[in-house]
Short mmCIF file of C-alpha atoms in Angstrom, two decimals:
data_model
loop_
_atom_site.label_atom_id
_atom_site.label_comp_id
_atom_site.label_asym_id
_atom_site.label_seq_id
_atom_site.Cartn_x
_atom_site.Cartn_y
_atom_site.Cartn_z
CA MET A 1 0.00 0.00 0.00
CA LYS A 2 1.23 3.46 -0.81
CA GLN A 3 1.93 5.63 2.18
CA LEU A 4 0.84 9.15 1.32
CA ASN A 5 2.18 12.54 2.05
CA TYR A 6 0.13 15.10 3.81
CA TYR A 7 -2.19 16.87 1.42
CA SER A 8 -3.28 20.35 2.41
CA GLU A 9 -6.93 21.14 1.85
CA VAL A 10 -6.07 23.83 -0.68
CA THR A 11 -4.01 21.29 -2.61
CA VAL A 12 -6.90 18.85 -2.56
CA VAL A 13 -9.28 21.51 -3.90
CA LYS A 14 -6.85 22.49 -6.64
CA THR A 15 -5.99 18.90 -7.56
CA PHE A 16 -9.53 17.58 -7.78
CA SER A 17 -11.44 20.71 -8.86
CA ASP A 18 -11.57 19.83 -12.54
CA MET A 19 -12.38 16.19 -11.89
CA VAL A 20 -15.30 16.98 -9.58
CA TYR A 21 -16.63 19.71 -11.86
CA ARG A 22 -16.37 17.61 -15.02
CA LEU A 23 -18.06 14.68 -13.34
CA ALA A 24 -20.88 16.93 -12.10
CA PHE A 25 -21.24 18.47 -15.56
CA SER A 26 -21.18 15.08 -17.26
CA HIS A 27 -24.13 14.11 -15.12
CA THR A 28 -26.16 17.32 -15.29
CA ARG A 29 -24.96 18.68 -18.67
CA ASN A 30 -25.81 22.05 -17.14
CA LYS A 31 -23.33 24.65 -15.88
CA SER A 32 -25.50 26.07 -13.13
CA ASP A 33 -26.19 22.66 -11.60
CA ALA A 34 -22.53 21.67 -11.95
CA ASP A 35 -21.58 24.86 -10.06
CA ASP A 36 -23.94 23.91 -7.21
CA ILE A 37 -22.72 20.35 -7.01
CA TYR A 38 -19.07 21.40 -7.17
CA GLN A 39 -19.55 23.71 -4.17
CA GLU A 40 -21.54 21.14 -2.27
CA VAL A 41 -18.92 18.43 -2.70
CA PHE A 42 -16.04 20.56 -1.46
CA LEU A 43 -18.06 22.02 1.39
CA ILE A 44 -18.83 18.48 2.55
CA TYR A 45 -15.14 17.66 2.20
CA LEU A 46 -14.07 20.68 4.23
CA ARG A 47 -16.67 20.07 6.88
CA LYS A 48 -15.91 16.38 7.31
CA LYS A 49 -12.16 16.51 6.69
CA PRO A 50 -12.08 12.78 5.97
CA GLN A 51 -8.79 10.91 6.31
CA PHE A 52 -7.65 8.48 3.63
CA LYS A 53 -5.02 5.80 3.42
CA THR A 54 -4.25 6.51 -0.22
CA GLU A 55 -4.89 9.18 -2.81
CA GLU A 56 -6.95 6.62 -4.73
CA HIS A 57 -9.28 6.44 -1.73
CA ARG A 58 -9.53 10.23 -1.62
CA LYS A 59 -10.36 10.35 -5.33
CA ALA A 60 -12.92 7.56 -4.95
CA TRP A 61 -14.55 9.37 -2.04
CA LEU A 62 -14.84 12.59 -4.04
CA ILE A 63 -16.28 10.71 -7.02
CA ARG A 64 -18.83 9.04 -4.80
CA VAL A 65 -19.91 12.22 -3.04
CA THR A 66 -20.21 13.99 -6.40
CA ILE A 67 -22.41 11.24 -7.83
CA ASN A 68 -24.53 11.10 -4.68
CA SER A 69 -25.01 14.86 -4.82
CA CYS A 70 -26.07 14.62 -8.47
CA LYS A 71 -28.49 11.78 -7.78
CA LYS A 72 -30.04 13.53 -4.83
CA MET A 73 -30.54 16.70 -6.81
CA TRP A 74 -32.37 14.83 -9.58
CA ALA A 75 -34.41 12.77 -7.13
CA LEU A 76 -36.20 15.79 -5.75
CA PRO A 77 -39.89 15.81 -6.72
CA TRP A 78 -39.99 19.50 -7.60
CA ARG A 79 -36.87 19.14 -9.69
CA LYS A 80 -38.62 16.83 -12.14
CA LYS A 81 -41.21 19.49 -12.89
CA ILE A 82 -38.95 22.42 -13.69
CA VAL A 83 -37.51 23.35 -17.05
CA PRO A 84 -33.76 23.80 -16.66
CA LEU A 85 -32.04 26.96 -17.80
CA ASN A 86 -30.15 26.40 -20.99
CA GLU A 87 -26.97 27.48 -19.28
CA THR A 88 -24.07 25.59 -20.68
CA ILE A 89 -20.48 25.85 -21.79
CA VAL A 90 -19.51 27.19 -25.21
CA PHE A 91 -17.40 24.58 -26.93
CA GLU A 92 -14.75 25.33 -29.53
CA THR A 93 -16.16 23.32 -32.38
CA GLU A 94 -19.62 22.61 -33.65
CA GLU A 95 -18.86 18.92 -33.46
CA GLU A 96 -18.13 19.15 -29.73
CA THR A 97 -21.24 21.25 -29.16
CA ASN A 98 -23.33 18.65 -30.97
CA LEU A 99 -21.73 15.86 -28.96
CA HIS A 100 -22.60 17.74 -25.75
CA TYR A 101 -26.25 17.99 -26.80
CA GLU A 102 -26.38 14.38 -27.96
CA LEU A 103 -25.03 13.25 -24.59
CA GLN A 104 -28.05 14.86 -22.95
CA LYS A 105 -30.10 12.10 -24.54
CA LEU A 106 -28.11 9.45 -22.70
CA PRO A 107 -29.89 8.22 -19.52
CA MET A 108 -28.26 9.76 -16.46
CA LYS A 109 -27.15 6.50 -14.90
CA TYR A 110 -24.96 5.84 -17.93
CA ARG A 111 -23.35 9.29 -18.08
CA THR A 112 -21.28 8.62 -14.96
CA VAL A 113 -19.69 5.37 -16.14
CA ILE A 114 -18.96 6.92 -19.53
CA GLN A 115 -17.20 9.85 -17.85
CA LEU A 116 -15.21 7.69 -15.44
CA PHE A 117 -14.22 5.16 -18.09
CA TYR A 118 -13.53 7.36 -21.12
CA TYR A 119 -12.24 10.50 -19.45
CA GLU A 120 -10.95 9.60 -15.98
CA ASP A 121 -9.47 6.38 -17.39
CA LEU A 122 -10.69 4.28 -14.48
CA SER A 123 -10.94 0.52 -14.88
CA ILE A 124 -14.22 -1.25 -14.21
CA GLU A 125 -12.90 -2.39 -10.84
CA GLU A 126 -11.88 1.14 -9.91
CA ILE A 127 -15.28 2.48 -10.97
CA SER A 128 -17.01 -0.23 -8.96
CA LYS A 129 -14.97 0.65 -5.89
CA ALA A 130 -15.58 4.38 -6.30
CA LEU A 131 -19.32 3.94 -6.80
CA LYS A 132 -19.53 1.06 -4.32
CA GLN A 133 -21.29 -1.04 -6.90
CA LYS A 134 -20.52 -4.56 -7.97
CA PRO A 135 -18.12 -4.78 -10.94
CA SER A 136 -20.76 -6.73 -12.84
CA THR A 137 -23.23 -3.85 -12.42
CA VAL A 138 -20.69 -1.34 -13.71
CA ARG A 139 -19.81 -3.60 -16.59
CA THR A 140 -23.47 -3.97 -17.57
CA GLN A 141 -24.01 -0.21 -17.34
CA LEU A 142 -20.99 0.44 -19.51
CA THR A 143 -22.12 -2.07 -22.13
CA ARG A 144 -25.61 -0.60 -22.21
CA ALA A 145 -24.21 2.94 -22.28
CA ARG A 146 -22.08 2.09 -25.32
CA TYR A 147 -25.09 0.54 -27.02
CA LYS A 148 -27.19 3.61 -26.31
CA LEU A 149 -24.41 5.89 -27.50
CA LYS A 150 -24.24 4.03 -30.77
CA GLU A 151 -27.97 4.56 -31.18
CA ILE A 152 -27.81 8.22 -30.21
CA LEU A 153 -24.74 9.12 -32.23
CA LYS A 154 -26.05 7.11 -35.18
CA GLU A 155 -22.64 5.53 -35.56
CA ASP A 156 -20.97 8.86 -36.27
CA TYR A 157 -18.25 7.72 -33.95
CA TYR A 158 -16.77 4.39 -33.12
CA VAL A 159 -17.71 3.81 -29.46
CA MET S 1 -13.27 8.23 -32.57
CA PHE S 2 -15.76 8.87 -29.80
CA GLU S 3 -13.14 8.80 -27.03
CA GLU S 4 -11.02 11.45 -28.74
CA LYS S 5 -13.94 13.84 -29.23
CA TYR S 6 -15.27 13.15 -25.75
CA ARG S 7 -11.88 13.91 -24.25
CA SER S 8 -11.45 17.08 -26.29
CA MET S 9 -14.92 18.28 -25.25
CA ASN S 10 -14.16 17.57 -21.58
CA GLU S 11 -10.91 19.53 -21.65
CA GLN S 12 -13.02 22.65 -22.13
CA ILE S 13 -15.07 21.97 -18.99
CA PHE S 14 -13.72 23.38 -15.74
CA PRO S 15 -15.05 25.50 -12.89
CA ASP S 16 -14.87 29.29 -13.06
CA GLN S 17 -11.86 30.63 -11.21
CA LYS S 18 -14.24 32.64 -8.96
CA LEU S 19 -15.89 29.41 -7.90
CA VAL S 20 -12.54 27.78 -7.09
CA ASP S 21 -11.44 30.91 -5.19
CA LYS S 22 -14.67 30.80 -3.19
CA ILE S 23 -13.91 27.24 -2.06
CA ILE S 24 -10.28 28.08 -1.28
CA TYR S 25 -11.54 31.05 0.73
CA SER S 26 -13.70 28.58 2.68
CA VAL S 27 -10.58 26.50 3.37
CA ASN S 28 -8.79 29.53 4.76
CA LYS S 29 -11.81 30.43 6.88
CA SER S 30 -11.92 26.87 8.13
CA GLU S 31 -8.23 26.86 8.99
CA SER S 32 -8.45 30.20 10.79
CA GLY S 33 -11.35 28.88 12.85
CA THR S 34 -14.04 31.22 11.59
CA MET S 35 -15.89 28.54 9.68
CA LYS S 36 -18.44 26.65 11.71
CA ARG S 37 -17.60 22.99 12.02
CA THR S 38 -18.33 20.03 14.23
CA LYS S 39 -15.48 18.36 16.02
CA ILE S 40 -16.26 14.66 16.18
CA PHE S 41 -14.01 13.82 19.09
CA PRO S 42 -13.35 16.92 21.18
CA ASN S 43 -10.55 17.32 23.68
CA PRO S 44 -11.19 14.99 26.67
CA ILE S 45 -10.87 17.92 29.08
CA ILE S 46 -13.60 19.75 27.21
CA ILE S 47 -15.74 16.59 27.22
CA PHE S 48 -15.31 16.20 30.96
CA THR S 49 -16.08 19.86 31.61
CA MET S 50 -19.08 19.77 29.31
CA LEU S 51 -20.39 16.59 30.93
CA ILE S 52 -20.37 18.31 34.32
CA VAL S 53 -21.90 21.52 32.97
CA SER S 54 -24.49 19.56 31.00
CA ALA S 55 -25.38 17.41 34.01
CA ILE S 56 -26.22 20.56 35.93
CA THR S 57 -27.92 22.55 33.19
CA ILE S 58 -29.69 19.90 31.12
CA THR S 59 -33.17 21.00 30.14
CA PRO S 60 -36.24 19.29 31.61
CA VAL S 61 -37.34 18.18 28.11
CA LEU S 62 -34.35 15.92 27.75
CA ALA S 63 -34.05 15.03 31.41
CA ALA S 64 -37.51 13.49 31.29
CA ASN S 65 -36.30 10.82 28.92
CA VAL S 66 -32.60 10.19 28.92
CA PRO S 67 -31.60 6.97 27.22
CA ALA S 68 -27.97 5.98 26.80
CA ILE S 69 -27.91 7.65 23.41
CA TYR S 70 -27.84 11.10 25.02
CA GLU S 71 -24.67 10.22 26.85
CA LEU S 72 -23.20 9.49 23.48
CA MET S 73 -24.54 12.73 22.07
CA TYR S 74 -22.81 14.64 24.85
CA PHE S 75 -19.63 12.94 23.85
CA VAL S 76 -20.00 13.68 20.16
CA SER S 77 -21.32 17.21 20.38
CA PRO S 78 -21.78 18.38 23.97
CA THR S 79 -22.83 21.93 23.24
CA ALA S 80 -25.46 20.87 20.75
CA THR S 81 -27.06 18.12 22.81
CA GLN S 82 -29.56 20.39 24.52
CA PHE S 83 -30.95 21.38 21.12
CA PHE S 84 -31.68 17.84 19.96
CA MET S 85 -35.37 17.18 19.58
CA PRO S 86 -36.46 13.77 20.88
CA VAL S 87 -38.15 11.77 18.10
CA GLN S 88 -38.28 8.17 19.32
CA LYS S 89 -40.12 6.69 16.35
CA SER S 90 -39.27 3.11 15.59
CA HIS S 91 -39.93 0.26 13.19
CA GLU S 92 -39.25 -3.43 13.74
CA ASP S 93 -38.69 -6.13 11.14
CA ASN S 94 -36.89 -9.47 11.24
CA GLY S 95 -36.17 -9.01 14.95
CA ILE S 96 -34.25 -5.79 14.34
CA LYS S 97 -35.58 -2.54 15.73
CA MET S 98 -34.65 0.71 14.01
CA GLU S 99 -35.36 3.84 16.02
CA VAL S 100 -34.98 7.52 15.23
CA VAL S 101 -33.86 8.84 18.60
CA SER S 102 -33.49 12.55 18.02
CA SER S 103 -32.86 15.22 15.45
CA TYR S 104 -31.27 18.64 15.51
CA VAL S 105 -31.73 21.36 12.92
CA HIS S 106 -29.16 24.13 12.91
CA ASP S 107 -28.43 26.56 10.10
CA ASN S 108 -28.76 24.47 6.95
CA ILE S 109 -27.75 21.18 8.60
CA VAL S 110 -29.92 18.41 10.02
CA GLU S 111 -28.32 15.83 12.27
CA VAL S 112 -30.27 12.70 13.15
CA TYR S 113 -29.35 9.89 15.51
CA ILE S 114 -30.70 6.50 14.52
CA THR S 115 -30.18 3.25 16.41
CA MET S 116 -30.48 -0.33 15.21
CA GLN S 117 -30.89 -3.00 17.85
CA ASP S 118 -31.07 -6.77 17.51
CA LEU S 119 -33.93 -7.90 19.76
CA ILE S 120 -33.49 -11.61 19.25
CA GLY S 121 -29.84 -12.30 18.45
CA GLU S 122 -26.40 -10.86 17.98
CA ARG S 123 -26.51 -9.79 14.36
CA ILE S 124 -25.79 -6.14 15.14
CA ASP S 125 -22.21 -5.46 16.17
CA GLU S 126 -19.51 -2.80 16.00
CA THR S 127 -18.78 -3.67 12.36
CA THR S 128 -22.37 -3.27 11.13
CA ASP S 129 -22.41 -1.90 7.60
CA LEU S 130 -25.65 -0.93 5.89
CA ASN S 131 -24.05 -2.17 2.65
CA ASP S 132 -25.25 0.86 0.66
CA SER S 133 -28.83 -0.28 1.14
CA TYR S 134 -30.01 2.77 3.02
CA SER S 135 -31.84 5.74 1.58
CA ILE S 136 -32.77 9.10 3.02
CA ASN S 137 -35.78 10.71 1.36
CA ARG S 138 -36.42 14.37 2.03
CA PRO S 139 -38.39 17.03 0.20
CA PHE S 140 -35.64 19.61 -0.13
CA ASP S 141 -32.50 20.09 -2.14
CA SER S 142 -29.68 18.57 -0.11
CA SER S 143 -26.91 16.05 0.31
CA ALA S 144 -26.73 13.46 3.08
CA THR S 145 -24.38 10.97 4.70
CA CYS S 146 -24.85 8.15 7.22
CA GLN S 147 -22.09 6.73 9.42
CA LEU S 148 -21.84 4.29 12.29
CA ILE S 149 -20.54 6.22 15.28
CA TYR S 150 -21.06 4.00 18.29
CA TYR S 151 -21.88 0.46 19.36
CA GLU S 152 -23.32 -0.45 22.75
CA GLU S 153 -22.45 -4.06 23.42
CA SER S 154 -24.73 -4.62 26.42
CA THR S 155 -27.86 -3.78 24.40
CA ARG S 156 -26.49 -4.86 21.00
CA THR S 157 -27.33 -1.44 19.63
CA ALA S 158 -25.51 0.39 16.85
CA THR S 159 -25.91 4.15 16.59
CA PHE S 160 -25.75 5.94 13.25
CA LEU S 161 -25.44 9.68 12.72
CA ILE S 162 -27.12 11.02 9.61
CA SER S 163 -26.03 14.47 8.47
CA ILE S 164 -28.11 16.27 5.88
CA THR S 165 -27.04 19.59 4.38
CA GLU S 166 -29.76 21.67 2.79
CA TRP S 167 -28.64 23.69 -0.23
CA GLY S 168 -31.27 26.28 -0.97
CA ASN S 169 -31.53 28.49 2.16
CA ARG S 170 -35.14 27.54 2.75
CA ASN S 171 -36.84 26.84 6.05
CA ILE S 172 -37.03 23.08 6.43
CA ILE S 173 -38.66 22.97 9.87
CA GLY S 174 -41.85 20.94 9.53
CA ASP S 175 -40.59 18.91 6.56
CA LYS S 176 -40.64 15.14 6.88
CA ILE S 177 -37.72 12.80 6.38
CA THR S 178 -37.87 9.07 5.69
CA PHE S 179 -34.90 6.88 6.53
CA SER S 180 -34.98 3.32 5.26
CA ALA S 181 -32.62 0.35 5.05
CA ARG S 182 -32.96 -3.04 3.36
CA GLU S 183 -29.94 -5.04 4.51
CA PHE S 184 -26.77 -4.96 6.52
CA ILE S 185 -23.53 -6.88 6.79
CA SER S 186 -21.98 -7.53 10.19
CA SER S 187 -19.51 -9.71 12.04
CA LYS S 188 -16.72 -8.28 9.90
CA HIS S 189 -13.23 -9.49 10.53
CA GLU S 190 -10.06 -7.76 9.40
CA TYR S 191 -6.84 -9.64 8.77
CA ASN S 192 -4.14 -7.05 8.47
CA GLU S 193 -0.83 -8.01 6.84
CA ILE S 194 -0.97 -11.55 8.14
CA PRO S 195 1.58 -14.20 7.04
CA ILE S 196 0.16 -16.76 4.62
CA GLY S 197 1.89 -20.08 5.01
CA ILE S 198 2.44 -21.09 1.42
CA SER S 199 5.33 -23.45 0.86
CA SER S 200 7.21 -23.04 -2.41
CA ALA S 201 6.82 -26.81 -2.80
CA ASN S 202 3.07 -26.27 -3.22
CA ILE S 203 3.51 -23.88 -6.13
CA ASN S 204 2.54 -25.62 -9.34
CA SER S 205 5.14 -25.03 -12.07
CA SER S 206 2.83 -26.05 -14.92
CA PRO S 207 -0.76 -25.47 -13.84
CA SER S 208 -3.77 -25.78 -16.12
CA THR S 209 -4.98 -22.40 -17.36
CA LYS S 210 -7.93 -21.01 -19.25
CA GLN S 211 -9.02 -17.78 -20.93
CA VAL S 212 -11.75 -15.80 -19.17
CA SER S 213 -13.54 -12.50 -19.60
CA THR S 214 -12.56 -10.37 -16.65
CA VAL S 215 -14.87 -8.08 -14.72
CA GLY S 216 -12.07 -5.71 -13.86
CA GLY S 217 -8.54 -5.52 -12.60
CA SER S 218 -6.01 -3.42 -10.80
CA GLY S 219 -2.32 -3.13 -10.03
CA VAL S 220 0.62 -0.89 -10.72
CA LYS S 221 1.37 -2.58 -14.06
CA TYR S 222 -2.18 -3.46 -15.08
CA GLU S 223 -1.98 -1.16 -18.12
CA LYS S 224 1.20 -2.90 -19.24
CA HIS S 225 -0.62 -6.20 -19.50
CA PHE S 226 -4.05 -5.12 -20.68
CA THR S 227 -5.26 -2.52 -23.11
CA LYS S 228 -8.23 -0.44 -22.13
CA TYR S 229 -10.73 -2.50 -24.09
CA ASP S 230 -9.11 -5.85 -23.41
CA ASN S 231 -11.12 -7.91 -20.96
CA SER S 232 -9.60 -11.30 -21.72
CA ALA S 233 -7.03 -12.88 -19.39
CA GLU S 234 -5.27 -16.20 -18.93
CA VAL S 235 -5.97 -17.48 -15.43
CA LEU S 236 -5.48 -20.65 -13.41
CA VAL S 237 -8.15 -23.31 -13.69
CA PRO S 238 -9.63 -23.27 -10.15
CA THR S 239 -8.74 -26.26 -8.00
CA PRO S 240 -10.52 -27.48 -4.84
CA PRO S 241 -9.81 -25.07 -1.93
CA MET S 242 -6.38 -25.45 -0.35
CA ASP S 243 -5.27 -24.67 3.20
CA PHE S 244 -5.83 -20.97 3.79
CA PRO S 245 -6.15 -19.03 7.05
CA ILE S 246 -9.02 -16.76 6.00
CA LYS S 247 -12.51 -18.08 6.70
CA GLY S 248 -14.82 -16.94 3.92
CA ILE S 249 -12.16 -16.73 1.22
CA ASP S 250 -10.88 -19.85 -0.55
CA LEU S 251 -7.41 -20.31 -2.02
CA THR S 252 -8.15 -22.03 -5.32
CA GLY S 253 -4.85 -21.92 -7.15
CA ILE S 254 -1.18 -21.01 -7.08
CA GLY S 255 1.25 -21.59 -9.90
CA TYR S 256 3.54 -20.19 -12.57
CA VAL S 257 2.16 -19.05 -15.89
CA ASN S 258 4.61 -17.57 -18.41
CA ASP S 259 7.15 -17.15 -15.59
CA MET S 260 4.73 -15.03 -13.55
CA LEU S 261 3.41 -16.21 -10.18
CA HIS S 262 -0.40 -16.43 -10.11
CA ILE S 263 -2.34 -16.72 -6.83
CA GLN S 264 -6.08 -17.22 -7.07
CA THR S 265 -8.80 -16.80 -4.43
CA SER S 266 -12.55 -17.23 -4.66
CA VAL S 267 -15.64 -16.32 -2.67
CA VAL S 268 -19.01 -18.04 -3.08
CA ASN S 269 -22.04 -15.75 -3.18
CA ASN S 270 -20.00 -12.64 -2.41
CA LEU S 271 -22.85 -10.21 -3.07
CA THR S 272 -24.03 -10.94 0.47
CA LYS S 273 -20.55 -10.79 2.03
CA ASP S 274 -18.25 -8.32 0.33
CA ASN S 275 -15.23 -10.41 1.34
CA HIS S 276 -12.09 -9.04 -0.26
CA GLY S 277 -8.35 -8.47 0.13
CA TYR S 278 -4.98 -8.79 -1.56
CA PHE S 279 -1.61 -10.53 -1.29
CA PHE S 280 1.88 -9.11 -1.16
CA LEU S 281 5.37 -10.55 -0.73
CA ARG S 282 8.25 -9.64 1.58
CA ASP S 283 11.89 -10.31 0.85
CA LYS S 284 14.46 -11.24 3.48
CA ASN S 285 15.14 -7.57 4.21
CA GLY S 286 11.47 -6.92 4.90
CA ASN S 287 10.87 -5.01 1.65
CA GLN S 288 7.31 -5.28 0.43
CA ILE S 289 6.60 -6.37 -3.14
CA GLU S 290 3.16 -5.67 -4.54
CA TYR S 291 1.43 -7.66 -7.25
CA ASP S 292 1.95 -6.49 -10.83
CA TYR S 293 -1.72 -6.81 -11.61
CA SER S 294 -4.87 -8.57 -10.52
CA VAL S 295 -7.94 -9.61 -12.46
CA GLY S 296 -11.42 -10.53 -11.33
CA PHE S 297 -13.78 -12.95 -13.03
CA ALA S 298 -16.90 -14.85 -12.08
CA GLU S 299 -18.62 -18.18 -12.62
CA ASN S 300 -22.39 -18.77 -12.47
CA PHE S 301 -22.71 -15.05 -13.04
CA ASP S 302 -26.45 -14.56 -12.63
CA LYS S 303 -27.14 -17.50 -10.34
CA ASP S 304 -27.47 -17.97 -6.59
CA ASN S 305 -24.23 -19.94 -6.34
CA ARG S 306 -22.16 -17.30 -8.12
CA ILE S 307 -18.42 -17.56 -7.45
CA ASP S 308 -16.21 -14.48 -7.69
CA TYR S 309 -12.52 -15.07 -8.34
CA ASN S 310 -9.53 -12.78 -7.93
CA GLU S 311 -6.16 -13.65 -9.34
CA PHE S 312 -3.03 -11.77 -8.21
CA VAL S 313 0.03 -11.91 -10.45
CA PHE S 314 3.60 -11.23 -9.29
CA ASP S 315 6.66 -10.78 -11.51
CA ILE S 316 9.02 -12.94 -9.44
CA PRO S 317 11.00 -15.66 -11.25
CA GLN S 318 10.32 -19.17 -9.99
CA SER S 319 14.02 -19.64 -9.21
CA GLU S 320 13.84 -16.77 -6.69
CA ILE S 321 10.48 -17.39 -5.02
CA LYS S 322 12.07 -19.20 -2.05
CA GLN S 323 13.56 -15.88 -0.98
CA TYR S 324 10.10 -14.38 -0.38
CA SER S 325 7.36 -14.83 2.21
CA PHE S 326 3.65 -14.48 1.47
CA TYR S 327 1.41 -12.01 3.29
CA GLY S 328 -2.14 -10.79 2.86
CA THR S 329 -4.67 -8.24 4.06
CA PHE S 330 -8.31 -9.31 3.97
CA VAL S 331 -11.73 -8.28 5.21
CA THR S 332 -14.54 -10.79 5.60
CA SER S 333 -18.04 -10.59 7.00
CA GLY S 334 -19.93 -13.37 8.67
CA LEU S 335 -23.52 -12.22 8.61
CA PHE S 336 -25.90 -10.83 6.04
CA THR S 337 -29.29 -9.71 7.31
CA GLU S 338 -32.20 -8.50 5.22
CA GLY S 339 -35.29 -6.63 6.31
CA ASN S 340 -37.45 -3.65 5.54
CA TRP S 341 -36.84 -0.91 8.06
CA GLN S 342 -38.37 2.50 7.47
CA VAL S 343 -39.13 5.44 9.74
CA THR S 344 -40.66 8.78 8.78
CA PHE S 345 -40.34 11.71 11.13
CA PRO S 346 -40.83 15.49 11.04
CA LEU S 347 -38.07 18.02 11.55
CA GLU S 348 -38.87 20.05 14.61
CA GLU S 349 -37.14 22.59 16.80
CA ILE S 350 -37.03 22.70 20.57
CA LYS S 351 -38.80 25.92 21.42
#
């Protein structure tokens, strides 16, 4: 097991800011919601000041809290009835903008595994540990997500 | 390629610098002591002082009904204890009683103490883990956590503290919360860096192997052996369980494949146990050698007698293996209990 150096809280915020924000955005596909979740995750972190044996554990904890925060936000009854503001990020190319909008069609439960697998480069076992789900569940979600993506993207890309 | 475009799109997503600065400002406030926070285990002198002060000044509302849980609450958060609203709503199923003891609303945070007590056996213990089966339903925008904070052996009662943080600055007094749980794992046992008595004579130099589809893997050199989309691995054909000191985990193979040492373990029906762990080696100087990679695979995937395998692979030549000793760290659980426990309670303030 790796023995880790002391990580100051500022360092943790700086190190994991992009990861937490991107994960929140991948789930919500909405800047305003991602802003809220980003703040919530780090405020929980600062309030709890959890201790970890390894940096992998710290990362997994932050992933899990981010996903839980996303899920809880979408589970609210009033949330399902509102029309979200079309507040998003301006991407450099039309292709990326289109991809962003197409990803909104992907069921939420699949957006997380896609983000963790394709962007954070986590293995299925690492995703299963971070999300505290069985590897078989993650594997099934990833397979179904790829299938859905192929449908949504109409085979524009090789998934 | 999808991955390329997805990555390129993601590179353009990051929080505004103002947002990051706001969080860093919170860190500084926290470090300078101006940010409000709860200290889980306060200085013993403060605890002792607060116990005496609390014993003298405790309000009649709480004094009228003081179960052991309040003593714990004094320990965890002495100054806040007098503001906890007694709830005492309970639900019993499968001989396990779940009770919401008290709640405390302050600022945008709700703290709730919940106990689970085994009325007929000893299934609840200090290792009780709700196994991600719990849910906290509430009608406001928030995040929540649940953690085991105390176990009272004489009454076989585990106490959980639920913390809920409301996000939207709205008044949540009067709202109702439902806490529910479906299962828990208990009787966990940790084996930390224990020696595993494997004799080099028992290591098979030409074991039978097979190709399997893995369900994941790990290790410092995992990427060296597997590409991202490669889920096929050569593993040992499982043998009947050999001598192994961990109850709940079977040693089902050890041998050399392509001059790499493979050690295989298995767990039957692990979805109700979550037994897991890993091996490592030590040389004669006490240096620790980690496995290069591990892979997981399963048999009887969707059936009741599913078997989950883990295979750990070390890059130690067979001619040198005598110079190393085997060690392992494992966690097993002995009990899996299912039920349907659910309590709904209102958030109230002590006037």
